Coordinates of C-alpha atoms in Angstrom, one line a residue:
X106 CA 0.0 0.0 0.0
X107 CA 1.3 3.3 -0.9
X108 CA 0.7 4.8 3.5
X109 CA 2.7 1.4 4.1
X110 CA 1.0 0.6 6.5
X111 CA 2.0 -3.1 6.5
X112 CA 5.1 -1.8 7.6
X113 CA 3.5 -1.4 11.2
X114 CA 1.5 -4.3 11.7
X115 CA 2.2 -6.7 13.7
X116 CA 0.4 -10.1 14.9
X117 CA -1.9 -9.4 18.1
X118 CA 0.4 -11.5 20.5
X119 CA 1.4 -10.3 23.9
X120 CA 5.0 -9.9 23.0
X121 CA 4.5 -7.8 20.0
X122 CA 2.6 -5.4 22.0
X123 CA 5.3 -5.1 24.5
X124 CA 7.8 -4.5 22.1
X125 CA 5.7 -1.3 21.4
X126 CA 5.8 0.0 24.8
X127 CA 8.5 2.0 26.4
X128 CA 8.2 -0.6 29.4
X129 CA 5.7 -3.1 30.9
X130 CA 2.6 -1.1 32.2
X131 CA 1.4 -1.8 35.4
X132 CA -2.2 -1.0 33.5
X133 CA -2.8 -2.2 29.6
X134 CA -6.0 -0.8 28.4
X135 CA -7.5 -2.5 25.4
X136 CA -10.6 -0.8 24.2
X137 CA -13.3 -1.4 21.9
X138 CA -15.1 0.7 20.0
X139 CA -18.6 -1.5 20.9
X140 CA -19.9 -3.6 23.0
X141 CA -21.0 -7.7 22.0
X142 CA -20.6 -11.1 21.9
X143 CA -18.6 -12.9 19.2
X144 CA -15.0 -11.8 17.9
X145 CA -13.5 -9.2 20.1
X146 CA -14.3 -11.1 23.2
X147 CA -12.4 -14.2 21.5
X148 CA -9.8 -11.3 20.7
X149 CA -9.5 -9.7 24.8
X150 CA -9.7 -13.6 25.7
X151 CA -6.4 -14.6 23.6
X152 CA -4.5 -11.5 24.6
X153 CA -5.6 -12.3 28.1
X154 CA -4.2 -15.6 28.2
X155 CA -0.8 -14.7 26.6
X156 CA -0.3 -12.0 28.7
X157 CA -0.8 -14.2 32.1
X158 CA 1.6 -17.2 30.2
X159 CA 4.2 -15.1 28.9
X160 CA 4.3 -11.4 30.7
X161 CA 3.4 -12.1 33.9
X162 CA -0.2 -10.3 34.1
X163 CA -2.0 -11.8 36.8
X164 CA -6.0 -9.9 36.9
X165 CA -8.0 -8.6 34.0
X166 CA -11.1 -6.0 35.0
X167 CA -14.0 -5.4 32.6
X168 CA -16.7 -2.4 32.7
X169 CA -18.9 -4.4 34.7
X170 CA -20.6 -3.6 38.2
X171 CA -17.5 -3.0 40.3
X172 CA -19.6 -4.6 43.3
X173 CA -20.2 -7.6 41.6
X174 CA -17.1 -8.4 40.8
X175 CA -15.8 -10.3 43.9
X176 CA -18.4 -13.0 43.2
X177 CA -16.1 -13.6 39.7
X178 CA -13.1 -13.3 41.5
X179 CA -14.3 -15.8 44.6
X180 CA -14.8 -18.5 42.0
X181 CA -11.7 -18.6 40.0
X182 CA -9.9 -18.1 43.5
X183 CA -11.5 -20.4 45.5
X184 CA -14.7 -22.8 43.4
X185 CA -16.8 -20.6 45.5
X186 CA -20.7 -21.2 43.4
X187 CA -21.6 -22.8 40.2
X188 CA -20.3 -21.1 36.6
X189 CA -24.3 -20.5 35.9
X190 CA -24.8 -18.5 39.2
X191 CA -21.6 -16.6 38.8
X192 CA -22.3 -15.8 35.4
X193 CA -25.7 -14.8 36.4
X194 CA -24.7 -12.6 39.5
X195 CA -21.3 -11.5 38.9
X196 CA -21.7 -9.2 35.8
X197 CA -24.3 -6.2 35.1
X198 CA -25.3 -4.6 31.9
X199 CA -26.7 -8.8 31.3
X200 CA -23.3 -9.4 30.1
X201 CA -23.0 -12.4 31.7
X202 CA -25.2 -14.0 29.2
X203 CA -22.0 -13.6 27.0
X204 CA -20.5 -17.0 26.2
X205 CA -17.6 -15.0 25.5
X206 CA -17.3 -13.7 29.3
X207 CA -18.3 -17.9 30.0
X208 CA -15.5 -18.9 28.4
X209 CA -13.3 -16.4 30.5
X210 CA -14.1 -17.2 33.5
X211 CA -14.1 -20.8 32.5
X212 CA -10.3 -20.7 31.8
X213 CA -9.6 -18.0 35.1
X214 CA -10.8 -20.9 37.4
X215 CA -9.5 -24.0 35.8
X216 CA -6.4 -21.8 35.5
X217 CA -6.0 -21.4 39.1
X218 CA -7.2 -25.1 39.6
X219 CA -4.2 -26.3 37.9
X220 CA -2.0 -24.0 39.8
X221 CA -3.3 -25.4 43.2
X222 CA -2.8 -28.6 42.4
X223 CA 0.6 -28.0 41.4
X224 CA 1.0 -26.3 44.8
X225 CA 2.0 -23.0 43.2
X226 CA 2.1 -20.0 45.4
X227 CA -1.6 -18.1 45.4
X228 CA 0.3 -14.5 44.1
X229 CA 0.5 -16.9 40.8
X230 CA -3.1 -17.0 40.5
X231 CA -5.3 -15.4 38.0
X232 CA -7.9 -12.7 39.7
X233 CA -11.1 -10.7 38.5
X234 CA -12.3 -6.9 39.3
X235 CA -15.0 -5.0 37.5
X236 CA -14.2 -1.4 37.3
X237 CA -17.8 0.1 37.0
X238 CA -20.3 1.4 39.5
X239 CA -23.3 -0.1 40.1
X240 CA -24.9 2.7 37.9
X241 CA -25.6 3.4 33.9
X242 CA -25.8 6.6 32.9
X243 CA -29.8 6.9 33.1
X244 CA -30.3 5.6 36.7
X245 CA -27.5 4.0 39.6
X246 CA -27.9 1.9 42.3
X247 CA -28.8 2.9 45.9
X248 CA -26.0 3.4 48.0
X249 CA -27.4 0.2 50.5
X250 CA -25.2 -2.4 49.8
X251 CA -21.7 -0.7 49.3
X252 CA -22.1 1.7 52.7
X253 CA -23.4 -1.4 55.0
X254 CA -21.0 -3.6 53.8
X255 CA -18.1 -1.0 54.8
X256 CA -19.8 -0.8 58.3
X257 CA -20.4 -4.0 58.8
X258 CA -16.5 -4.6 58.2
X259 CA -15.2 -1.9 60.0
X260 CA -17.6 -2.5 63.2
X261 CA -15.9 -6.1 63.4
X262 CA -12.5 -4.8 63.7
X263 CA -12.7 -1.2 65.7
X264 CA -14.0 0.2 68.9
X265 CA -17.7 0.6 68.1
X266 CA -17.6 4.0 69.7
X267 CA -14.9 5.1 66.5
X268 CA -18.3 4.7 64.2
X269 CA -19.7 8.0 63.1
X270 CA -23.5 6.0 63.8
X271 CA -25.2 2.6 64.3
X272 CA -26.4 0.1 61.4
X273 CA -29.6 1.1 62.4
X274 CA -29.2 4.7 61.8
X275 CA -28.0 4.6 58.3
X276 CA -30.9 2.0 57.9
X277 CA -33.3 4.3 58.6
X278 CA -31.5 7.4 56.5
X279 CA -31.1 5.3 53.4
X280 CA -34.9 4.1 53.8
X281 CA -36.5 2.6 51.0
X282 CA -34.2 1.7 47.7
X283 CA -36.5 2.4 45.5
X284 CA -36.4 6.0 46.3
X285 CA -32.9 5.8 45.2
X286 CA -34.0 4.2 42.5
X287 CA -36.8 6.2 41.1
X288 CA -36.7 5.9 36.6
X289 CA -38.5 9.6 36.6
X290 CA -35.5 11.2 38.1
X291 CA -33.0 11.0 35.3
X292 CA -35.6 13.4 33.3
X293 CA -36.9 14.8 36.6
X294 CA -34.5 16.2 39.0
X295 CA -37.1 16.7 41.5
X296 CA -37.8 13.1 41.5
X297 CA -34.5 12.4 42.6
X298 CA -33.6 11.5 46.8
X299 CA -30.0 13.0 45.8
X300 CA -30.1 16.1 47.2
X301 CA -32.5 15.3 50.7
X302 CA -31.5 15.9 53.7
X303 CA -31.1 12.3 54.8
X304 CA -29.0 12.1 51.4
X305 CA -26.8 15.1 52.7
X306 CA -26.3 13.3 56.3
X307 CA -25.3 9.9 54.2
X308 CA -22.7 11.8 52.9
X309 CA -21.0 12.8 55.8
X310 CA -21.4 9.1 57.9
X311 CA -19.9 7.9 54.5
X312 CA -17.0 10.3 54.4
X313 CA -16.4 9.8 58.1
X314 CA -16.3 5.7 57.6
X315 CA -13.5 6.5 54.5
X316 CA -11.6 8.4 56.8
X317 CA -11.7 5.8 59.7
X318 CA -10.8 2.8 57.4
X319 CA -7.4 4.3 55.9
X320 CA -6.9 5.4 59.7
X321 CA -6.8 1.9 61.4
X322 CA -5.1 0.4 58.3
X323 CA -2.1 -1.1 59.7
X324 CA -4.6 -2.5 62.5
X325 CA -7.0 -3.6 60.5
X326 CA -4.9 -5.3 57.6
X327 CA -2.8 -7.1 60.3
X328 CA -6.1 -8.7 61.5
X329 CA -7.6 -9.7 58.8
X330 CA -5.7 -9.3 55.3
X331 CA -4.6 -6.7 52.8
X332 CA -7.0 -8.5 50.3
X333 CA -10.2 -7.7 52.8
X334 CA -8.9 -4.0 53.7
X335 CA -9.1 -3.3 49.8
X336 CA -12.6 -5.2 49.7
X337 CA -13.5 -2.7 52.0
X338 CA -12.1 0.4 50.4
X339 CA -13.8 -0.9 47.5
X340 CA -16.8 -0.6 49.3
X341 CA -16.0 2.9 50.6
X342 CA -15.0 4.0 47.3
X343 CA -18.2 3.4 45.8
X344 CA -20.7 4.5 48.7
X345 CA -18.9 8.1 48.4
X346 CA -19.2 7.6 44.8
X347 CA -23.2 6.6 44.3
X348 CA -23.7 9.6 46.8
X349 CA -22.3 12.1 44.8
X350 CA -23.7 10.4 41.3
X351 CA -27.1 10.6 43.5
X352 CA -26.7 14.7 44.2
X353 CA -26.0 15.4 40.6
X354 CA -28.6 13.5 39.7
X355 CA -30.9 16.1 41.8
X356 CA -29.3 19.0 40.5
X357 CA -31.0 21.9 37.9
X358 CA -28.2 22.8 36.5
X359 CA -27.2 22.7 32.5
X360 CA -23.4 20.7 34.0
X361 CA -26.0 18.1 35.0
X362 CA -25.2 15.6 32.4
X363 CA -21.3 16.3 32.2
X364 CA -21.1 16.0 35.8
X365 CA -23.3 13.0 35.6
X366 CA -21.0 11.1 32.7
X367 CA -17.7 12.3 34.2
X368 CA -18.6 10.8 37.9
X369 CA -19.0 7.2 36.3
X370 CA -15.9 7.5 34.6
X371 CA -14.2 9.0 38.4
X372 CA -15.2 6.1 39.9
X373 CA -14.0 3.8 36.8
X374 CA -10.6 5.7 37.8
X375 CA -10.7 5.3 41.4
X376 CA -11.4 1.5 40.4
X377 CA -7.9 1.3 38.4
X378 CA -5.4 3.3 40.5
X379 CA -6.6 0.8 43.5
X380 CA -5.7 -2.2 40.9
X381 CA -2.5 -0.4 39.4
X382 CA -1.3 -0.4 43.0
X383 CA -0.7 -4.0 42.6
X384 CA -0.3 -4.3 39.0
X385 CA 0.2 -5.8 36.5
X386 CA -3.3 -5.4 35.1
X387 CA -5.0 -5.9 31.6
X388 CA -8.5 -3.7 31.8
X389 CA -11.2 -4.3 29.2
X390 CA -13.7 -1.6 28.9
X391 CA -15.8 0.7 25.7
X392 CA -12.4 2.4 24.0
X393 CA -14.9 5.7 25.1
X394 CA -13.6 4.7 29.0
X395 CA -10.2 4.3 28.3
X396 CA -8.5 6.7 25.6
X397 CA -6.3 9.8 26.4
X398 CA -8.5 11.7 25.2
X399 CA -11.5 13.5 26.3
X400 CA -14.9 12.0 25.4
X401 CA -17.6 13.0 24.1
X402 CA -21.4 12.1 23.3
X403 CA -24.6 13.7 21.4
X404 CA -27.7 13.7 24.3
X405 CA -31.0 14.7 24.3
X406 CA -29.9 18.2 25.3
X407 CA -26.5 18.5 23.3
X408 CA -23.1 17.2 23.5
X409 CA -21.6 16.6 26.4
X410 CA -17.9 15.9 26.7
X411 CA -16.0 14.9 29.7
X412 CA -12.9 13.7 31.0
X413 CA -12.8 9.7 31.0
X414 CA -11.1 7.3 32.9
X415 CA -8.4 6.5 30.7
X416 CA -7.1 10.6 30.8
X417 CA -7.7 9.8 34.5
X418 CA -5.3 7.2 34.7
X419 CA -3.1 8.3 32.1
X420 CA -2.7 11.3 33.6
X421 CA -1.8 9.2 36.8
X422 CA 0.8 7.3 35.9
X423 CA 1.9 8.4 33.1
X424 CA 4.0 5.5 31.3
X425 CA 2.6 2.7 33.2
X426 CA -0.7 3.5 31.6
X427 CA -0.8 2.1 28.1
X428 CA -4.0 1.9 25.5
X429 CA -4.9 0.0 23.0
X430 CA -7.8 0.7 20.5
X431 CA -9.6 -1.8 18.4
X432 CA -10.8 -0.6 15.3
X433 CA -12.8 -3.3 13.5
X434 CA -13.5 -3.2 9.9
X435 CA -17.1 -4.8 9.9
X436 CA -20.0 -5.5 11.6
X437 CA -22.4 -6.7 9.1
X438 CA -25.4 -8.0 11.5
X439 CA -25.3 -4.6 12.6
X440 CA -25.2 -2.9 9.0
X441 CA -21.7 -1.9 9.4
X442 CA -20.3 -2.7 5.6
X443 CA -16.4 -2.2 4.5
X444 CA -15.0 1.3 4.8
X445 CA -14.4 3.7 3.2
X446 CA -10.9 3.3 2.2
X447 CA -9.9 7.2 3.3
X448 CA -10.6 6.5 6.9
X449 CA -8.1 4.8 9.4
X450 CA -10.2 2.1 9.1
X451 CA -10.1 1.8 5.7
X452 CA -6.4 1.7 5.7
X453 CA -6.5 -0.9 8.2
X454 CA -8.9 -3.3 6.5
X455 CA -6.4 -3.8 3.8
X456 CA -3.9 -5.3 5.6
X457 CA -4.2 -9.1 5.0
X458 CA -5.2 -11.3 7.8
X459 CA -8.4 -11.2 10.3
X460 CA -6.5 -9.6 13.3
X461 CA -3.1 -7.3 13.5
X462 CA -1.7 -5.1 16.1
X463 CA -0.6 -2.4 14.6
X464 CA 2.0 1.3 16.1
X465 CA -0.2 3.7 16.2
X466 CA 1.9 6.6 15.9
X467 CA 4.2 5.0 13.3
X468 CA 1.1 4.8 11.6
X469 CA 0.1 8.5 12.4
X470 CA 3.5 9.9 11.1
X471 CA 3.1 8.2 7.6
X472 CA 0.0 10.2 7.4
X473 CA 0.8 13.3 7.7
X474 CA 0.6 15.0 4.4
X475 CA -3.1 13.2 3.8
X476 CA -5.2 13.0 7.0
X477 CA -7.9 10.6 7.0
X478 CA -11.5 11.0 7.0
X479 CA -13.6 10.0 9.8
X480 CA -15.8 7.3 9.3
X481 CA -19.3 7.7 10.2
X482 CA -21.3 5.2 11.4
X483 CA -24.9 3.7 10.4
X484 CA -25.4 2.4 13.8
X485 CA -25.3 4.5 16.9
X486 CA -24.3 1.3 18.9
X487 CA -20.3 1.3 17.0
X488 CA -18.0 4.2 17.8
X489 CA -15.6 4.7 14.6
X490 CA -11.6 6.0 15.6
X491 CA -11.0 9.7 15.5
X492 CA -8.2 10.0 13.1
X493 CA -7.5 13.1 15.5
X494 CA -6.7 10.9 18.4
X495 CA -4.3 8.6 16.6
X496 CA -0.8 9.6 17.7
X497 CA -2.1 9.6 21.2
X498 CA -2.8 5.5 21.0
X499 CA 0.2 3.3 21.9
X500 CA -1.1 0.5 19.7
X501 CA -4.3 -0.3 17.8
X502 CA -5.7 -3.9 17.4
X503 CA -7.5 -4.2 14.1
X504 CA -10.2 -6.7 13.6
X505 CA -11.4 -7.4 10.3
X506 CA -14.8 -9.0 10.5
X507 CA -17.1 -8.8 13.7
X508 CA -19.0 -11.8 13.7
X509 CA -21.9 -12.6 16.1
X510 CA -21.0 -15.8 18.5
X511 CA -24.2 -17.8 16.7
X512 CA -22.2 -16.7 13.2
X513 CA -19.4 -19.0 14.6

């Protein structure tokens, strides 16, 4: 091809993608540009499994329900449940109906089976996290299970007259969920419990609980374990985080939205710098979530563009953050033909083969004197790469064909 853009692809295998990287990241991103069943899980799955084999990697985390993702991680750890109910439980967004997520955890716990019989060392096993909140962007959990849980932990292990109230108390604030809840309040402000007084008191016991639990740290993780004191700033995290996500919700204000879509991704963040602490992680999430870059989305009442948890990160740690993009070529069940062949993508779905990894910004520099077009999609559910944004990708992972898992 006259870009030569053969020149810069590579096969998707874990060591070629390291070789692209000034230095192993103690978080690779890999995006996509939508979400399904079928060939990019297969793709995520196979990088997965290199990267544990041959690079050390040890958890992956996917944008599912942060708070559900210890039930994944207590199977593949321990045989905790059946594969049915953890599939059933253990992801949000119904992505658990996913053979492609089965298949996952499938390996993940016969993985760490092998391991134990071998009498490996448990630091060697494979682990799960989900990075989202209990939330979408129309409607989020009530704060119930995550702010119990942390009192229920921290009223175990410290002098109950450290707690900022009872179990009872925050019972009787929090009230009934379905306040919390409520469908009408994403287009009704009024409808929403955000901004209440009880909501404003929940705020502070929540705040004080945080406070306490990074207080009695050393006492706390010497009685129980490092794993269960970061169980428990999960929980922390999250509480605080579904409180503020509930105020904005309550709020008149034209920020509403681009405070409401930049909260999800803050607590996407939060998610990863707690698992970068004890890296090396892979993260799989919407390449929306993940790049440099800010993002941005059409509404009902305009564009909103926000900073996502990628920039977040990124910004963070710098090197040890590293992103991949997929860029896929088609997605014919979803009317998503060839493309045009003056877009990146276009480029890209001449190379030969059904998968490449290609250098982004190798890529970028041969394009210099003719930019590419951005390609616009017929269906709102596929994001297409901004040719803007491509020196600011470490790598991109082309796939040629999406194919449904029936297809296969």
């Amino acid at each position: 091809m006259a870009t030569g853009t053969e020149e810069v692809a590579h096969p998707v295998q874990a060591a070629a993608v390291m070789n692209l990287l000034p230095n192993r990241p103690r978080l690779l991103a890999l995006g996509e540009p939508t979400h399904g069943d079928g060939t990019l899980l297969d793709v995520r799955n196979d990088l997965f499994r290199q990267l544990v084999e041959e690079e050390g990697y040890r958890t992956i985390a996917l944008e599912s329900d942060c708070l559900a993702g210890p039930i994944v991680d207590d199977h593949i750890t321990t045989g905790r449940g059946s594969l049915d109910e953890v599939m059933e439980r253990g992801f949000s967004h119904g992505w658990g109906a996913w053979e492609g997520n089965r298949a996952l955890v499938r390996w993940m716990r016969a993985h760490n089976a092998r391991l134990e019989r071998e009498g490996r060392p448990a630091s060697e096993r494979v682990r799960f996290a989900g990075i989202d909140g209990p939330l979408e962007i129309t409607h989020a959990a009530s704060p119930r299970e995550a702010l119990t849980a942390l009192h229920r932990w921290l009223a175990a292990g410290v002098d109950p007259g450290l707690l900022p109230s009872t179990e009872g108390t925050l019972d009787r604030l929090l009230g009934a969920d379905d306040r919390w809840t409520e469908p009408a309040a994403m287009r009704d402000p009024a409808r929403s419990f955000g901004r209440s007084a009880e909501a404003r008191e929940l705020r502070l016991h929540a705040d004080e609980l945080v406070a306490l639990l990074d207080e009695r740290a050393p006492e706390l993780i010497a009685a129980t374990s490092r794993d269960e004191w970061e169980r428990a700033r999960l929980y922390g995290r999250t509480a605080v985080g579904l409180l503020r996500y509930h105020h904005w919700m309550a709020a008149r204000s034209p920020a509403r939205m681009t405070r409401l879509v930049g909260l999800r991704d803050q607590m996407m963040a939060h998610n990863l710098l707690a698992l970068a602490r004890r890296g090396p992680r892979l993260v799989s999430s919407h390449n929306a979530h993940l790049q440099r870059s800010r993002s941005t989305m059409r509404m009902d009442d305009g564009q909103v563009a926000w900073w996502n948890a990628g920039a977040l990160v990124g910004a963070r740690l710098g090197d040890d953050y590293a992103f991949l993009a997929t860029a896929i070529g088609t997605l014919r069940h979803r009317g998503v033909d060839a493309p045009p062949r003056d877009t990146v993508e276009g480029l890209l779905h001449a190379l030969p083969g059904d998968r490449s990894l290609v250098d982004a910004r190798r890529l970028a520099a041969t394009l210099t004197d003719r930019p590419p077009a951005a390609r616009v999609s017929p269906w709102f559910g596929y994001a297409p790469l901004d040719p803007a944004h491509l020196a600011e990708l470490d790598g991109i992972v082309h796939v040629r064909d999406v194919r449904e898992r029936r297809e296969e």
